[in-house]
XYZ file of C-alpha atoms in Angstrom:
483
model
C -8.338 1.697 5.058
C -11.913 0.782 4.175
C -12.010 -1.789 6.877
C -15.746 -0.994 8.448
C -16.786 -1.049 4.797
C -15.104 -4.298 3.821
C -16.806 -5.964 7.425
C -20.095 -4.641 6.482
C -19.920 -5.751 2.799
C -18.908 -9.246 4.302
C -21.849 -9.859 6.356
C -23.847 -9.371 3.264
C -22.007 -11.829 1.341
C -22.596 -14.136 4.292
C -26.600 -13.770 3.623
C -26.349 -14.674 0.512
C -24.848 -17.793 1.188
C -26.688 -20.910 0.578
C -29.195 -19.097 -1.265
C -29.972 -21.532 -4.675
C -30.226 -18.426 -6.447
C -30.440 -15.305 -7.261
C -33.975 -13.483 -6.504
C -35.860 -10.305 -5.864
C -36.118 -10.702 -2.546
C -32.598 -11.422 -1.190
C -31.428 -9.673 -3.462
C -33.632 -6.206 -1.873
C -32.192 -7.523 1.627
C -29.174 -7.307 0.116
C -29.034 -4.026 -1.338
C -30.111 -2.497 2.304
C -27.044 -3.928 3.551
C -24.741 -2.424 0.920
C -26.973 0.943 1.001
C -26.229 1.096 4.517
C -22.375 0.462 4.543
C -21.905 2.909 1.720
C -23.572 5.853 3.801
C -21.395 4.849 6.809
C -18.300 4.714 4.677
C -19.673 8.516 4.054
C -20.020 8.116 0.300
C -21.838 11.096 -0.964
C -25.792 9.778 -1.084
C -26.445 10.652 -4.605
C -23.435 8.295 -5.648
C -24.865 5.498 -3.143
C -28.419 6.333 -4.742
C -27.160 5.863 -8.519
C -24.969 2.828 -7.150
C -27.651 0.766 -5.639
C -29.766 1.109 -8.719
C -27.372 -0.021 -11.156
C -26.344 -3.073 -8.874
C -29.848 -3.849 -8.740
C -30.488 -4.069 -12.308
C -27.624 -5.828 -13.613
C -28.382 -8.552 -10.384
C -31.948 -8.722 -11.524
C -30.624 -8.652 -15.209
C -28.053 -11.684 -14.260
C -28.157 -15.076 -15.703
C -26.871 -17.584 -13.225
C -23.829 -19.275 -13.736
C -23.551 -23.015 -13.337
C -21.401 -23.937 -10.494
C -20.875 -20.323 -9.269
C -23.054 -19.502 -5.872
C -25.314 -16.641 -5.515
C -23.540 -14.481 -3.113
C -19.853 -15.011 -5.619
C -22.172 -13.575 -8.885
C -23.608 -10.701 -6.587
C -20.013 -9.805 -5.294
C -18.570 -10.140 -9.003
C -21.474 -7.316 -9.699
C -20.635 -5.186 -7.018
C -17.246 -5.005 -7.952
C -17.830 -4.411 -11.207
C -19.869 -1.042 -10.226
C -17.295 -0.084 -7.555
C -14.350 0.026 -10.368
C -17.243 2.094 -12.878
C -17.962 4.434 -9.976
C -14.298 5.336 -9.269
C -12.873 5.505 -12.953
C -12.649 2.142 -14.997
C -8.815 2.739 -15.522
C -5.734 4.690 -13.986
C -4.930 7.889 -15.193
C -1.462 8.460 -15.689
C 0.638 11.838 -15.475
C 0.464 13.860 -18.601
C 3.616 14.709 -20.618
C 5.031 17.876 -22.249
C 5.611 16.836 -26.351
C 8.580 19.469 -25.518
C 9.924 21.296 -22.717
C 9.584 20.473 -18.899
C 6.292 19.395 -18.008
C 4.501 21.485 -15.165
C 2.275 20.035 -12.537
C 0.541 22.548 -10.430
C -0.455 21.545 -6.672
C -3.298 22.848 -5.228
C -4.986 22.332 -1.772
C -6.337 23.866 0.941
C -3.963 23.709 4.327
C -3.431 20.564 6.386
C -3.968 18.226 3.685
C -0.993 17.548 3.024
C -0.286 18.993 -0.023
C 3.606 19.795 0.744
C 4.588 16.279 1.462
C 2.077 15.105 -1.336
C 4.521 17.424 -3.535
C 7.628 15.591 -2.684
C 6.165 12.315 -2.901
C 5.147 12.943 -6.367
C 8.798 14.192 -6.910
C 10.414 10.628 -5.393
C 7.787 8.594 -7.652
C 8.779 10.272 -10.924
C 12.271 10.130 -10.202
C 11.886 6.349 -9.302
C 10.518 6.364 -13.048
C 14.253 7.749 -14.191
C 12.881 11.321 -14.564
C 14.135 13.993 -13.273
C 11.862 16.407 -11.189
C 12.043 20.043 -9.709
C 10.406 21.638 -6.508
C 9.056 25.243 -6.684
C 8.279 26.707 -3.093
C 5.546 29.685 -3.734
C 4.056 28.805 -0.086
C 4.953 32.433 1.245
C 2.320 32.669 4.013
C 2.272 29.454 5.854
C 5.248 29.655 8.631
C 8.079 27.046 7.722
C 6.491 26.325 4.443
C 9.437 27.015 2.807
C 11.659 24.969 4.996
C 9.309 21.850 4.812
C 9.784 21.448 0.929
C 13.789 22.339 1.477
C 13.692 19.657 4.145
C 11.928 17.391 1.948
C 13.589 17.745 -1.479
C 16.963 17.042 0.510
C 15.464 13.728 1.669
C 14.489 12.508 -1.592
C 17.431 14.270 -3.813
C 15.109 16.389 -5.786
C 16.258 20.828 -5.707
C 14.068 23.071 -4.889
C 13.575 26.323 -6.226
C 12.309 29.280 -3.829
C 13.171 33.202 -3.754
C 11.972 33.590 0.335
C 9.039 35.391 1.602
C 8.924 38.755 -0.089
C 8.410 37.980 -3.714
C 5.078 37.523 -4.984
C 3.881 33.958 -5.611
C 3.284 34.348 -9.308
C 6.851 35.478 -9.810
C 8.682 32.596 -8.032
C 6.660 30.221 -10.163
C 7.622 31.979 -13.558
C 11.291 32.131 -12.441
C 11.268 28.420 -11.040
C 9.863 27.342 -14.784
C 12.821 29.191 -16.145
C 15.478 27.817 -13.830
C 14.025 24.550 -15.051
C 14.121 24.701 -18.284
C 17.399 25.986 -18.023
C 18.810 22.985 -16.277
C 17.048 20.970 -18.025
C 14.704 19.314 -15.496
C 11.663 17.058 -17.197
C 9.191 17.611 -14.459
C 8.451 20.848 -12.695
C 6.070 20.513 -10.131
C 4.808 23.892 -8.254
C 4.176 23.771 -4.246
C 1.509 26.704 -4.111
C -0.094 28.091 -1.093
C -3.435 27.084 0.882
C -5.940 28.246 3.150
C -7.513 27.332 6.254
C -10.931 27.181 3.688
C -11.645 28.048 0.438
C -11.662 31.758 -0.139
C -11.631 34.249 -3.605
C -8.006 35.564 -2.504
C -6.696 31.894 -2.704
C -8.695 31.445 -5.788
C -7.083 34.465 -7.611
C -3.889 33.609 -6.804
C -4.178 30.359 -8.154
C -5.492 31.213 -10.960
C -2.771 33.798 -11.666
C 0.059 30.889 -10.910
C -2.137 28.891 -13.695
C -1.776 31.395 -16.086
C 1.503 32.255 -15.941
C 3.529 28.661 -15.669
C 0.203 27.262 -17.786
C 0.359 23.922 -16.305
C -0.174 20.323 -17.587
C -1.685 19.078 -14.691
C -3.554 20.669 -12.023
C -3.778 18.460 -9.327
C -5.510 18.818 -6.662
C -4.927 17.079 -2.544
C -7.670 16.379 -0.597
C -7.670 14.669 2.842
C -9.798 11.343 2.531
C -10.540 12.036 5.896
C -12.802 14.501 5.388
C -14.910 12.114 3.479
C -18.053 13.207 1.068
C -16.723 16.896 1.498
C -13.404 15.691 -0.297
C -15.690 15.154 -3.307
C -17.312 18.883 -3.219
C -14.185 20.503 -2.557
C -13.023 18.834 -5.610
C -15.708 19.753 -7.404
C -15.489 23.630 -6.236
C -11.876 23.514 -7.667
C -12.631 22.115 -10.650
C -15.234 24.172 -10.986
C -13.383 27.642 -10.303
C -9.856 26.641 -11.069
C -9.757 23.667 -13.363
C -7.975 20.892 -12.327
C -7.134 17.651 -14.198
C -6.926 15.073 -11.047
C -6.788 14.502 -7.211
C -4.667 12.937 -5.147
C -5.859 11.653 -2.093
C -4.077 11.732 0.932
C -4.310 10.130 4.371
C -6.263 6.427 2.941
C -4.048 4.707 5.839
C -5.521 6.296 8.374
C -9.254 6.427 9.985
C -10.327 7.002 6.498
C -14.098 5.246 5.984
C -13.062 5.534 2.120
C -16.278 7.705 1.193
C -14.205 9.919 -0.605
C -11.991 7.391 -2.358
C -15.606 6.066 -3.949
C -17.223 9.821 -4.522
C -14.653 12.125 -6.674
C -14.683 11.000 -9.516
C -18.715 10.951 -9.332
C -19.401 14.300 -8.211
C -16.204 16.287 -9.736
C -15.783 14.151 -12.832
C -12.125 14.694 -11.751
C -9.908 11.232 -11.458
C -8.094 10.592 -8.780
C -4.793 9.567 -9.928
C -2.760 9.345 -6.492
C -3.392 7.874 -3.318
C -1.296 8.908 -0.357
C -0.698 5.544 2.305
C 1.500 6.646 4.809
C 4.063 9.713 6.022
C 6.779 8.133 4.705
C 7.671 9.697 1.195
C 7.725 6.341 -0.251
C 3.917 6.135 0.834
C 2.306 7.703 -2.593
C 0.714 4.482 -5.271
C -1.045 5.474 -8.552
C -4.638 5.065 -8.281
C -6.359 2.235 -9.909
C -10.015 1.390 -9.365
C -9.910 -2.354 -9.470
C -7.250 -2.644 -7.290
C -9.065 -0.534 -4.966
C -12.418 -2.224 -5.617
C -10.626 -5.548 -4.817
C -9.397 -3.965 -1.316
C -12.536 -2.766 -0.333
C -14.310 -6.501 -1.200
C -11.464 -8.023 0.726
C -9.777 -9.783 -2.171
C -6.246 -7.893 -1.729
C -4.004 -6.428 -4.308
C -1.443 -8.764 -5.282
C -0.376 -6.348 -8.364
C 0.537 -3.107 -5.751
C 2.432 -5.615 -3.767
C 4.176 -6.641 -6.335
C 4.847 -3.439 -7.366
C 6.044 -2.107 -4.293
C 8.341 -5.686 -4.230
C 9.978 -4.819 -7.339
C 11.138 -1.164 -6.585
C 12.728 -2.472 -3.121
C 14.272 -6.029 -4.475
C 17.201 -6.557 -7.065
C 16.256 -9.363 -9.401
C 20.078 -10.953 -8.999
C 20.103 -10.896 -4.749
C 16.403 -12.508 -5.301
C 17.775 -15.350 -7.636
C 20.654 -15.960 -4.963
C 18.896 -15.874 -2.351
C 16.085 -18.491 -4.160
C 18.842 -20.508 -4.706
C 20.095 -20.543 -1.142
C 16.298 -21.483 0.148
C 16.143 -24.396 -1.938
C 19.499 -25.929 -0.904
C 18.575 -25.155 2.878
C 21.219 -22.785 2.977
C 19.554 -19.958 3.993
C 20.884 -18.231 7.038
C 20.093 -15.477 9.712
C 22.201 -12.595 7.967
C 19.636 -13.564 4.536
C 16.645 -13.454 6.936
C 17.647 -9.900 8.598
C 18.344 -8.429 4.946
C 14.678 -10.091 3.856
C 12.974 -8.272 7.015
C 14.803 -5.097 6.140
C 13.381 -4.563 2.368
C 10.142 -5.669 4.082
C 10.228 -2.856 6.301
C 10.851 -0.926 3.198
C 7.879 -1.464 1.673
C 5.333 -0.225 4.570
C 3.729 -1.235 7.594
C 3.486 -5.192 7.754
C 0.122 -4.373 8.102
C -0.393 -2.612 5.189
C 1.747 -5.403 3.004
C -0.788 -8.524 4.615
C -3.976 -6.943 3.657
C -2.957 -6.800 -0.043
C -2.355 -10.421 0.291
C -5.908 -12.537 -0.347
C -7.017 -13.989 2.844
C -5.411 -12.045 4.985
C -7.079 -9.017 4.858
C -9.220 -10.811 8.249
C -6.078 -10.236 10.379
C -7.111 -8.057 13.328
C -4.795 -5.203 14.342
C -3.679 -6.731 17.162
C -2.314 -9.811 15.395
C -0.956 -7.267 13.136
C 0.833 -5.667 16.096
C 2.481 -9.230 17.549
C 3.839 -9.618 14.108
C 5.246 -6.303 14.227
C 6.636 -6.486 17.957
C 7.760 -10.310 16.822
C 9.702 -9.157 13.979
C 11.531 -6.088 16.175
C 12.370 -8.843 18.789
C 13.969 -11.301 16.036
C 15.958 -8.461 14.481
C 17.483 -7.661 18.159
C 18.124 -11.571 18.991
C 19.779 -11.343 15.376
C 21.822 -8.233 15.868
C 23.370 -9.708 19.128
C 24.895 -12.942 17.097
C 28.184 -12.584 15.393
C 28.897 -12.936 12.120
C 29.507 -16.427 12.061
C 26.821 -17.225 14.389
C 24.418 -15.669 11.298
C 26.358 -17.344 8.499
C 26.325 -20.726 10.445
C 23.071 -21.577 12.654
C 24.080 -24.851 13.322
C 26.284 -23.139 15.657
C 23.489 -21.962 17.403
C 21.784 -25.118 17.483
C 24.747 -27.060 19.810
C 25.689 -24.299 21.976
C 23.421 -23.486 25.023
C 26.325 -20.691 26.413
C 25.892 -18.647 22.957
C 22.123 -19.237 23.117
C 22.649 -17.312 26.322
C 24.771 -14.565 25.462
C 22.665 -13.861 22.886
C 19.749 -13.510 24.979
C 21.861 -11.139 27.318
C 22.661 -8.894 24.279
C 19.265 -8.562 23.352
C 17.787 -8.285 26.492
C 15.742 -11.701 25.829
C 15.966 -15.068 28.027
C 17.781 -17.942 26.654
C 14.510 -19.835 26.037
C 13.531 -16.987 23.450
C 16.704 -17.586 20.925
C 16.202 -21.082 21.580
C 12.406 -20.922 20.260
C 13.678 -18.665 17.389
C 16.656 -21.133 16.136
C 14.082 -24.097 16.365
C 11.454 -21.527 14.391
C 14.715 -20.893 12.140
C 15.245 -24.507 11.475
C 11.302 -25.872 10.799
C 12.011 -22.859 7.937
C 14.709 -23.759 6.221
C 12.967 -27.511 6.288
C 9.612 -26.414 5.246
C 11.620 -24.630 2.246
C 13.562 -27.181 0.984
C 10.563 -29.700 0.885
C 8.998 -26.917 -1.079
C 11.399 -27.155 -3.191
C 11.040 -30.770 -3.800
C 7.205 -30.121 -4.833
C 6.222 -31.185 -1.077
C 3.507 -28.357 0.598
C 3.288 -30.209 3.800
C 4.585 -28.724 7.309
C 4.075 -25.089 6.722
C 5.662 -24.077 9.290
C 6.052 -20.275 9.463
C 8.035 -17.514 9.449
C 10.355 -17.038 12.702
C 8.994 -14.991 15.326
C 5.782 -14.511 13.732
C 2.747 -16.253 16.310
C -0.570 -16.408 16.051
C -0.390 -15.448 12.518
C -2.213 -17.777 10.266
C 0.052 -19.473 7.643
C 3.008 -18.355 9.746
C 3.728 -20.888 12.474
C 2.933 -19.974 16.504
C -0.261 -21.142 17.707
C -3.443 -20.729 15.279
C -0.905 -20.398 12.391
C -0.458 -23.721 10.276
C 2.192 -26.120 11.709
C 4.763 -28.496 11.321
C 2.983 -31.627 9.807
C -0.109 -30.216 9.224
C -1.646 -30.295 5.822
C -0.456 -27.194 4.297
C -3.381 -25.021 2.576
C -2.446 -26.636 -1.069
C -4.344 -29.245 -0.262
C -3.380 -32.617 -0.006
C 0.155 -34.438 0.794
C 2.359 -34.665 -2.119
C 5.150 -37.325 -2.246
C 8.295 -36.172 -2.319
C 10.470 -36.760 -5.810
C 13.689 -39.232 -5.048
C 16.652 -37.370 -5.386
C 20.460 -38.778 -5.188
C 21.883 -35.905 -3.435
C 19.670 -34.096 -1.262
C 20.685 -31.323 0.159
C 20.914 -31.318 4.457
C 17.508 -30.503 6.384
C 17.537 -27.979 9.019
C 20.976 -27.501 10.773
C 21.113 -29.650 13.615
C 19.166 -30.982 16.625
C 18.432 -28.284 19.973
């Protein structure tokens, strides 16, 4: 997401480089260039209008700061305005003071707004609360079915009555059933339309009324860009909603609408939808976005998204096994698995600083890498995984293994030698040594993780100079043999 908008920002930062300091005149050259990626990126034009002019005031308005340059100060300003325009802060969920609390999902058709729902329904119950699916979608074919599908996927019931009750009654009786069972979180499913129109409207309005709601939320496509703001703002204005969650951001999305809701609806966005997997919904939070969009990552969402996937016990074991080199193929096919867990590899490097320049087809090696790894691994036996070294003396298993995979011999070769720089290049940083960053198996061309352009074995590793390694009396084996 927001990639033509981060490359465009870039190239402004790049003309502001060795500039002394800050002045009227680059700073107006600069402006055009952030004017003009804004209105690509499909940001409404009254928010780009309002941004530009604040941005140029507080640069005007700046003091400059010894030993920062001129371009760092101007992007620091920038993002500033970029977290203003989109909310300042999250905005989390409300919560009943008693009872079930009801959200109410609202959309128009093909946003969506049914696998929104059960997203929504996996990320509370992540947060140990339990949640409750109401299916009033009688008009779209196999709406019904879709939520059914869906809550059996994630574990969450669903209430529905079929296709011949009216709307407004399934919701009243699926509040009831909750708070009967003693659900926390009822959220509605309700109908949409191919546009807005008054019968939709009423409807809505009559669901509102009846389960009276504690949030109204609202999915919008962020594909449709600056219209994603003036839908919301329609809604708000005729229904009354409380937030938006924006779906499709992982797509061809140019972001406009990610940067124009909360201006022109004065609704926040408080989800963001990243994939069709129903682990794919994050809470919304400006500055992490802002920092996205300016190509500085988002080291907290990775986190995040680390935590809900890793136990904190396998992670101190298997810690403990890197830095005594003991660290084997079976550990290294669980690590790729709650990787894969967590999204699209691309989608996990460009929250990591720096990385956010890898183009989609290194992004797509990596990927293809990793699948061909995971096959090499899955035709080893279990004690050729516990116990590389095995590997590393025996041509005839190299070969069966290649066989079984469907790779030539050379191929597990390259990936036990890959295997071995690791488990080196771990243990030294273990001993406070950041030289020889070699890189992860199977992973070329991917700076920082081995193959050719990445960093290799002996090369100064990006911490900066050699450290000397601390003596130790026992230290623990290197690698696992000699190919």
């Amino acid at each position: 997401m927001f990639e033509a908008l981060a490359d465009r920002l870039e190239s402004t930062w790049k003309k502001l480089r060795g500039q002394n300091k800050i002045s009227e005149s680059n700073i107006q050259d600069a402006l055009k260039e952030v004017r003009r990626a804004l209105l690509e990126a499909d940001v409404n034009l009254q928010v780009v209008k309002n941004f530009i002019s604040e941005v140029a005031a507080k640069a005007q308005g700046a003091e400059v700061v010894t030993g920062v340059r001129p371009d760092q100060q101007f992007i620091k300003i920038v993002h500033d305005e970029l977290v203003r325009v989109m909310g300042e802060t999250n905005v989390p969920l409300a919560t009943a003071d008693s009872g079930p609390t009801v959200i109410l999902m609202a959309g128009l058709q093909g946003t969506g707004k049914t696998t929104a729902t059960a997203k929504l329904a996996l990320h509370l119950r992540k947060q140990n609360r339990t949640a409750l699916l109401v299916a009033t979608d009688i008009y779209r074919p196999a709406a019904i079915d879709q939520l059914l599908t869906l809550g059996k996927q994630i574990d969450v019931p669903v209430f529905e009555l079929g296709k011949d009750i009216d709307p407004v009654e399934i919701a009243r009786q699926g509040i009831e059933h909750g708070k009967q069972i003693g659900i926390d979180t009822i959220i509605v499913d309700t109908a949409g339309r191919l546009q807005i129109d008054q019968d939709m409207m009423a409807e809505l309005g009559r669901i509102k009324q009846t389960v009276q709601p504690h949030e109204t939320l609202l999915v919008v496509d962020a594909m449709t860009g600056q219209e994603a703001a003036n839908l919301t703002r329609t809604f708000h204005e005729q229904i009354g909603i409380t937030g938006a969650i924006l779906t499709k951001l992982d797509g061809d999305s140019r972001g406009g609408a990610a940067l124009s809701v909360r201006q022109i609806s004065g609704a926040p966005i408080k989800f963001v939808g990243v994939g069709e997997k129903v682990e794919a919904l994050q809470p919304f939070y400006p500055d992490r976005m802002a920092s996205r969009i300016l190509g500085m990552g988002d080291v907290l969402t990775l986190v995040e998204k680390a935590q809900e996937e890793f136990d904190i016990a396998d992670a101190e074991k298997m810690q403990e096994k890197m830095l005594t080199a003991k660290f084997d193929f079976t550990d290294f096919l669980k690590q790729t698995r709650l990787l894969k867990n967590m999204g699209s590899l691309g989608g996990i490097m460009k929250m990591i600083p720096g990385m956010n320049k890898l183009s989609d087809e290194q992004m797509r090696q990596g990927e293809v890498q990793l699948k061909r790894t995971e096959a090499m691994i899955n035709s080893m036996t279990v004690e050729e995984r516990r116990n590389p070294e095995l590997l590393a003396s025996s041509p005839s298993r190299r070969r069966r293994i290649g066989k079984g995979a469907g790779y030539a011999e050379n191929d597990v070769t390259k990936l036990v030698s890959d295997f071995q720089k690791m488990r080196t290049m771990m243990q030294q940083m273990s001993q406070g040594n950041f030289t020889g960053m070699g890189g992860l198996p199977g992973m070329p061309g991917m700076p920082g993780m081995g193959g050719p352009g990445g960093m290799q074995p002996g090369s100064r590793g990006y911490m900066g100079a050699q450290q000397k390694k601390k003596k130790k009396k026992d230290k623990p084996k290197k690698g696992f043999g000699q190919l």
